[in-house]
CSV table of C-alpha atoms and ligand atoms in Angstrom, one decimal:
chain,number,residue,atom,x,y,z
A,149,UNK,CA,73.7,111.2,109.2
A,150,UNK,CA,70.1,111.3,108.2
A,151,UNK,CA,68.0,107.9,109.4
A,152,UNK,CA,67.3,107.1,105.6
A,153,UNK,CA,70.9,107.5,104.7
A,154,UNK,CA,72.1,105.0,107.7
A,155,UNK,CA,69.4,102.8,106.5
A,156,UNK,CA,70.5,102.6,103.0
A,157,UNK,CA,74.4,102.0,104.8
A,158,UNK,CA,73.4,99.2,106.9
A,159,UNK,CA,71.7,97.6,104.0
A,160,UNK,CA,74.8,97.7,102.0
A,161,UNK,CA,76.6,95.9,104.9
A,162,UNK,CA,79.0,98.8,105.4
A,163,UNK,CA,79.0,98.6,109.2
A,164,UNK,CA,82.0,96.2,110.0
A,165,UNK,CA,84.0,98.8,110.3
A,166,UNK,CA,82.2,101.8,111.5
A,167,UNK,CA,81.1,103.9,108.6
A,168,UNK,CA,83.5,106.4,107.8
A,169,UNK,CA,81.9,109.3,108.6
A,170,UNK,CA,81.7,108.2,112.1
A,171,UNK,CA,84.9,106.8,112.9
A,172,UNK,CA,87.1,108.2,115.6
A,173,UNK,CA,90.4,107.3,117.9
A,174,UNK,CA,88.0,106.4,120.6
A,175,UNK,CA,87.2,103.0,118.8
A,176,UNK,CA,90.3,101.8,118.3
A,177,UNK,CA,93.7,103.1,116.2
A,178,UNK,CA,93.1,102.0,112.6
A,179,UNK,CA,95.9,101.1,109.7
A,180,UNK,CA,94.3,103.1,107.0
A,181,UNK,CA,95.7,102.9,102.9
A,182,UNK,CA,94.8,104.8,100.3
A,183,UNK,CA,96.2,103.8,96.7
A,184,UNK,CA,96.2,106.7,93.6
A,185,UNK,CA,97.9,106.1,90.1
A,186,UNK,CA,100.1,109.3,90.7
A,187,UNK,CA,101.5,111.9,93.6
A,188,UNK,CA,98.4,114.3,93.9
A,189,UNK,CA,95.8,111.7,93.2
A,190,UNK,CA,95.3,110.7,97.3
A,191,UNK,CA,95.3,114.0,98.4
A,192,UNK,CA,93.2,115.4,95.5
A,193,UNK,CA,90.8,112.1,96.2
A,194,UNK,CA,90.9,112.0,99.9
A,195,UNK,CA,93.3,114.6,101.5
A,196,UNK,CA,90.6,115.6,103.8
A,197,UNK,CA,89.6,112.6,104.9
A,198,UNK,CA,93.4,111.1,105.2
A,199,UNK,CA,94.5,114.6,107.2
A,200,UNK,CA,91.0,114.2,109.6
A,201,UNK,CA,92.3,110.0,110.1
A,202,UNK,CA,95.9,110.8,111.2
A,203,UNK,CA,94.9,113.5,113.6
A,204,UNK,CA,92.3,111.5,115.2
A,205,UNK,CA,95.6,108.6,116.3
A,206,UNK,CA,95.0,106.3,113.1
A,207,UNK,CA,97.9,105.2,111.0
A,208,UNK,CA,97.9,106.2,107.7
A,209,UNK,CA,99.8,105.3,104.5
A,210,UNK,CA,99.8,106.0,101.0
A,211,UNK,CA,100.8,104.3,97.6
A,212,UNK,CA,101.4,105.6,94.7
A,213,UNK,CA,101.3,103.2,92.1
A,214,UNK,CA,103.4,105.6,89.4
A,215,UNK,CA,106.0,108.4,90.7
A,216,UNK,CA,104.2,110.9,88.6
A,217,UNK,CA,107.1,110.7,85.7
A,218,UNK,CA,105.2,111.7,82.7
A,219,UNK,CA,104.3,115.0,83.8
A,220,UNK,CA,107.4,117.7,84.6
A,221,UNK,CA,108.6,119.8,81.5
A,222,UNK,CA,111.7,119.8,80.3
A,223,UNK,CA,113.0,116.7,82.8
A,224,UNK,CA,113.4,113.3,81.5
A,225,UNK,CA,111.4,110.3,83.6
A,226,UNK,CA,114.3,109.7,86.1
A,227,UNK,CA,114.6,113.3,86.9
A,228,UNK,CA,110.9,114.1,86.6
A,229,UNK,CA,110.7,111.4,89.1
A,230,UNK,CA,112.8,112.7,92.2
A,231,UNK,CA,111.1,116.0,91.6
A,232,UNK,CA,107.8,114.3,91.9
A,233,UNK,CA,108.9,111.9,94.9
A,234,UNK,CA,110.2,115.0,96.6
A,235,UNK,CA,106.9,116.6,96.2
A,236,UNK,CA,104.8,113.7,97.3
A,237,UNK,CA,107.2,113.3,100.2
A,238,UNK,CA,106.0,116.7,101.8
A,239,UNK,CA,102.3,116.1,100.9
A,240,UNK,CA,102.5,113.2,103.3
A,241,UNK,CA,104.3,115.2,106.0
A,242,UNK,CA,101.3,117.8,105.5
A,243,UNK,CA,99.0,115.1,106.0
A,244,UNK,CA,100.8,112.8,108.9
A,245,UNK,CA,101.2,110.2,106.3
A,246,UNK,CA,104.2,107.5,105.6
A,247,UNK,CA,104.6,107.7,101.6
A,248,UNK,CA,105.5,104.3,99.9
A,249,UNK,CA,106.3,104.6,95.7
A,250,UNK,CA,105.3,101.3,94.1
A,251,UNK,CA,107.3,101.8,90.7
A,252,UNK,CA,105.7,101.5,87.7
A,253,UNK,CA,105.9,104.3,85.4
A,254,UNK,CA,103.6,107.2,84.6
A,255,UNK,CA,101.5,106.7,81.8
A,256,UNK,CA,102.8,103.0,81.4
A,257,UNK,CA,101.0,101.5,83.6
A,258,UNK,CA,100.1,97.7,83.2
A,259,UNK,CA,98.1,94.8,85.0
A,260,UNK,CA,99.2,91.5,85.1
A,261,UNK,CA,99.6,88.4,87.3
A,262,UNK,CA,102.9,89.8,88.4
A,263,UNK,CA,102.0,93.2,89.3
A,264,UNK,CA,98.5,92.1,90.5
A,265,UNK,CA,100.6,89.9,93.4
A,266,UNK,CA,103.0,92.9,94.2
A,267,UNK,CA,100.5,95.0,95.1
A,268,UNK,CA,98.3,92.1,96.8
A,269,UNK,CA,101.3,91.8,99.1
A,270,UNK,CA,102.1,95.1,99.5
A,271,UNK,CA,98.4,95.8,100.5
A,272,UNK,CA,98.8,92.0,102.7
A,273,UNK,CA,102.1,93.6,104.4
A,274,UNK,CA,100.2,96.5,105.3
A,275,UNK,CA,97.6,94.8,107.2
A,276,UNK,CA,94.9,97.4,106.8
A,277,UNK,CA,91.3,98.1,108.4
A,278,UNK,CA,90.7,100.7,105.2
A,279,UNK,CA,91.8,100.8,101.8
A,280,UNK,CA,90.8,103.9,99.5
A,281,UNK,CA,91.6,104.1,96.0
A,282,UNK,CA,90.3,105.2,92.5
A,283,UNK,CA,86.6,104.7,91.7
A,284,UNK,CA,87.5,102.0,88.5
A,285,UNK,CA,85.2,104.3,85.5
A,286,UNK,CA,88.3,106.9,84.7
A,287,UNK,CA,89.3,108.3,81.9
A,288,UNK,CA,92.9,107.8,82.9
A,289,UNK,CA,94.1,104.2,82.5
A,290,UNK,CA,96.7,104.8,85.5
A,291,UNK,CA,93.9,105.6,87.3
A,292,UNK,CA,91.9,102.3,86.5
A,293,UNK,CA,95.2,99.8,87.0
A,294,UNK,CA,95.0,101.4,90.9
A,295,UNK,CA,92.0,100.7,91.0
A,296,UNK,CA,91.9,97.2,89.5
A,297,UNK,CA,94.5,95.7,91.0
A,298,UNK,CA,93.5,97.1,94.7
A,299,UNK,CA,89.6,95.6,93.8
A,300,UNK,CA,92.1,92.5,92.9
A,301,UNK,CA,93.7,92.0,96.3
A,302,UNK,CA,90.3,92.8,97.9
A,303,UNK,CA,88.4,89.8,96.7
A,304,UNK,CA,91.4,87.5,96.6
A,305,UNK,CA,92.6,88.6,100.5
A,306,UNK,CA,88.9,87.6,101.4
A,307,UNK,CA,87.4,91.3,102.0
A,308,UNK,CA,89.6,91.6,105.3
A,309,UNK,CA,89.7,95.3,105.3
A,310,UNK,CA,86.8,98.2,104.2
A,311,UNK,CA,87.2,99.1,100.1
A,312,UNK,CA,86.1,102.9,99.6
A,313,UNK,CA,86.5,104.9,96.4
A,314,UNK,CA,87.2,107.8,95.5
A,315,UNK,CA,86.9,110.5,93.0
A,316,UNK,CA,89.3,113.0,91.0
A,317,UNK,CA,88.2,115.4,88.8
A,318,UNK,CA,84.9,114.2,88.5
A,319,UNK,CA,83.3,113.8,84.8
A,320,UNK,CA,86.7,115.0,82.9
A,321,UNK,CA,88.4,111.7,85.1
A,322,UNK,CA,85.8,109.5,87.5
A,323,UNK,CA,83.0,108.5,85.5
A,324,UNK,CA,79.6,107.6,87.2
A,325,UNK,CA,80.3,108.5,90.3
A,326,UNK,CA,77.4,107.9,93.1
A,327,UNK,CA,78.4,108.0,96.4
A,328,UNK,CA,77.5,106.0,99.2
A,329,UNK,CA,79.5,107.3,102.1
A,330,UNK,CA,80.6,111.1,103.3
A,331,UNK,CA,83.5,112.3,105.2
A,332,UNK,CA,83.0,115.7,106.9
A,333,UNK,CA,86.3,117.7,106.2
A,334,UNK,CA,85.5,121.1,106.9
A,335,UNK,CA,88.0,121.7,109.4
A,336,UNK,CA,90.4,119.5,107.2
A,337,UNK,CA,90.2,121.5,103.5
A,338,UNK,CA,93.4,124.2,104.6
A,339,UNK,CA,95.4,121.0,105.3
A,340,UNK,CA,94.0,119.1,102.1
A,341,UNK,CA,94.9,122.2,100.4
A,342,UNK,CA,98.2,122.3,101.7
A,343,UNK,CA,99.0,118.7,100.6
A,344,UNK,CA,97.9,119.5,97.3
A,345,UNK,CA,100.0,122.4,96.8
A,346,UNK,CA,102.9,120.5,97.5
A,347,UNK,CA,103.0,119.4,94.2
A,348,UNK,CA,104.3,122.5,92.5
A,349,UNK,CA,105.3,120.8,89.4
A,350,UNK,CA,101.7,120.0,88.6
A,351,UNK,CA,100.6,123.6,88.2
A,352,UNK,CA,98.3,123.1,91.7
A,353,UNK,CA,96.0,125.9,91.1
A,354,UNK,CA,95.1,124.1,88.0
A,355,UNK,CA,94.1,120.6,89.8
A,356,UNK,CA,91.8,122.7,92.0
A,357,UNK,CA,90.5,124.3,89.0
A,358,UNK,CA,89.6,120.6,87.5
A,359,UNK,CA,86.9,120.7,90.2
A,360,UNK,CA,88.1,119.7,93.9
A,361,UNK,CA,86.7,123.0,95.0
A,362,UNK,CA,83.5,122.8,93.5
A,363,UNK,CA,83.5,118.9,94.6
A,364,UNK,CA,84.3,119.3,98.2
A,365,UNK,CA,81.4,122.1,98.3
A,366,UNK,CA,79.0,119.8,96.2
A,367,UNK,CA,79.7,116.9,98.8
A,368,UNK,CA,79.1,118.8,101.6
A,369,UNK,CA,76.3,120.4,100.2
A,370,UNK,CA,74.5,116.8,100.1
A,371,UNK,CA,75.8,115.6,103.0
A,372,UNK,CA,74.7,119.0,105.1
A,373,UNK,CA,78.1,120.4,105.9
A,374,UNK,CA,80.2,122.9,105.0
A,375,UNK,CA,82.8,120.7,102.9
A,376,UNK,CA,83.0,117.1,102.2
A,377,UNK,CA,84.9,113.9,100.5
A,378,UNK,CA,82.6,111.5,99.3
A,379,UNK,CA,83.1,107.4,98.6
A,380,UNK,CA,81.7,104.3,97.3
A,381,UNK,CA,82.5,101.6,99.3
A,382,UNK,CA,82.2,98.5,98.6
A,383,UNK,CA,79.7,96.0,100.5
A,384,UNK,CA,81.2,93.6,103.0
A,385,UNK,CA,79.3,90.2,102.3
B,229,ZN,ZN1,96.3,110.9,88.4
């Protein structure tokens, strides 16, 4: 990490727990949880940096908010669903995760004081040092509930754990995206890859196509490796 880039870090108050790009087992084991709006959105978002967590000892877990229902031809929500599940199911055994399904429905999605206290408890239950999820600017509104209601439990848990987002599919889906933080996954792509391909239903060539490739090389490009995730995180004070 260049001096000028730790600078700007520190000044954003991003150091209470270490900075992600410099985070290892030797520190201590970490509960990390990423939240997307649908199976393929962690691993599209963060894959490399959830596979390069999990090896390293820390726990990770992911949420999906929706079970990806919407999307599966010729298969109505409940069977779309299991197909889906199924899919996410081996993504997370690609990447050392434990997969947890939240339940509201693809393309449905919703906020509300109900929903915003489900997943504030989920995330409470969890107990976790990081949270990733979507960056909120998205053009898909399944994207932005994620993202609200994780932002949500943030603030009203008292910023107990590190808030990082991510991005999918940048300028078709994230909007304005400026990172502040780098995760070095060049020996974590094949894996990322991997998880990604899990989901067969989704046409997986295709969500490479919307841009992880060109993102991952873009990222590393500025942060002077071969491949890389990127993240806003949120300050800590
Ligand atoms: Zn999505």
């Amino acid at each position: 990490m260049t001096n000028r880039r730790k600078f700007l870090a520190n000044s954003l108050g991003l150091f209470s727990v270490a900075n992600l790009s410099e985070i290892s087992y030797k520190e201590k084991k970490l509960k990390v949880l990423c939240i997307g709006g649908h199976p393929d959105d962690p691993e599209s978002g963060c894959g490399g940096t959830l596979s390069k967590f999990s090896s390293q000892g820390h726990s990770v877990t992911v949420a999906y908010l929706t079970t990806g229902e919407a999307n599966v031809s010729g298969k109505n929500l409940e069977e779309a669903a299991k197909v889906r599940k199924l899919e996410a199911e081996n993504a997370c055994k690609i990447m050392n995760a434990k997969p947890v399904f939240l339940g509201q429905i693809d393309g449905a999605t919703f906020v509300n004081a109900e929903w915003r206290k489900k997943v504030r408890d989920f995330i409470k239950s969890e107990n976790p040092d990081i949270v990733f999820t979507h960056w909120p600017l998205d053009t898909h509104p399944d994207h932005v509930a994620a993202s609200i209601m994780t932002h949500d439990a943030w603030i009203v848990l008292g910023k107990t754990f590190k808030l990082s987002y991510y991005e999918v599919c940048a300028g078709d889906q994230t909007q304005l995206f400026h990172p502040n933080e780098y995760v070095d996954i060049t020996d974590f792509q094949e894996q990322k890859r991997k998880a990604v391909y899990c989901h067969v239903s989704q046409n997986p060539l295709d969500i490479y196509a919307c841009g992880h490739t060109a993102s991952e090389d873009f990222r590393g490009r500025e942060f002077g490796v071969k491949a890389a995730e990127a993240f806003i995180t949120m300050p800590m004070k």
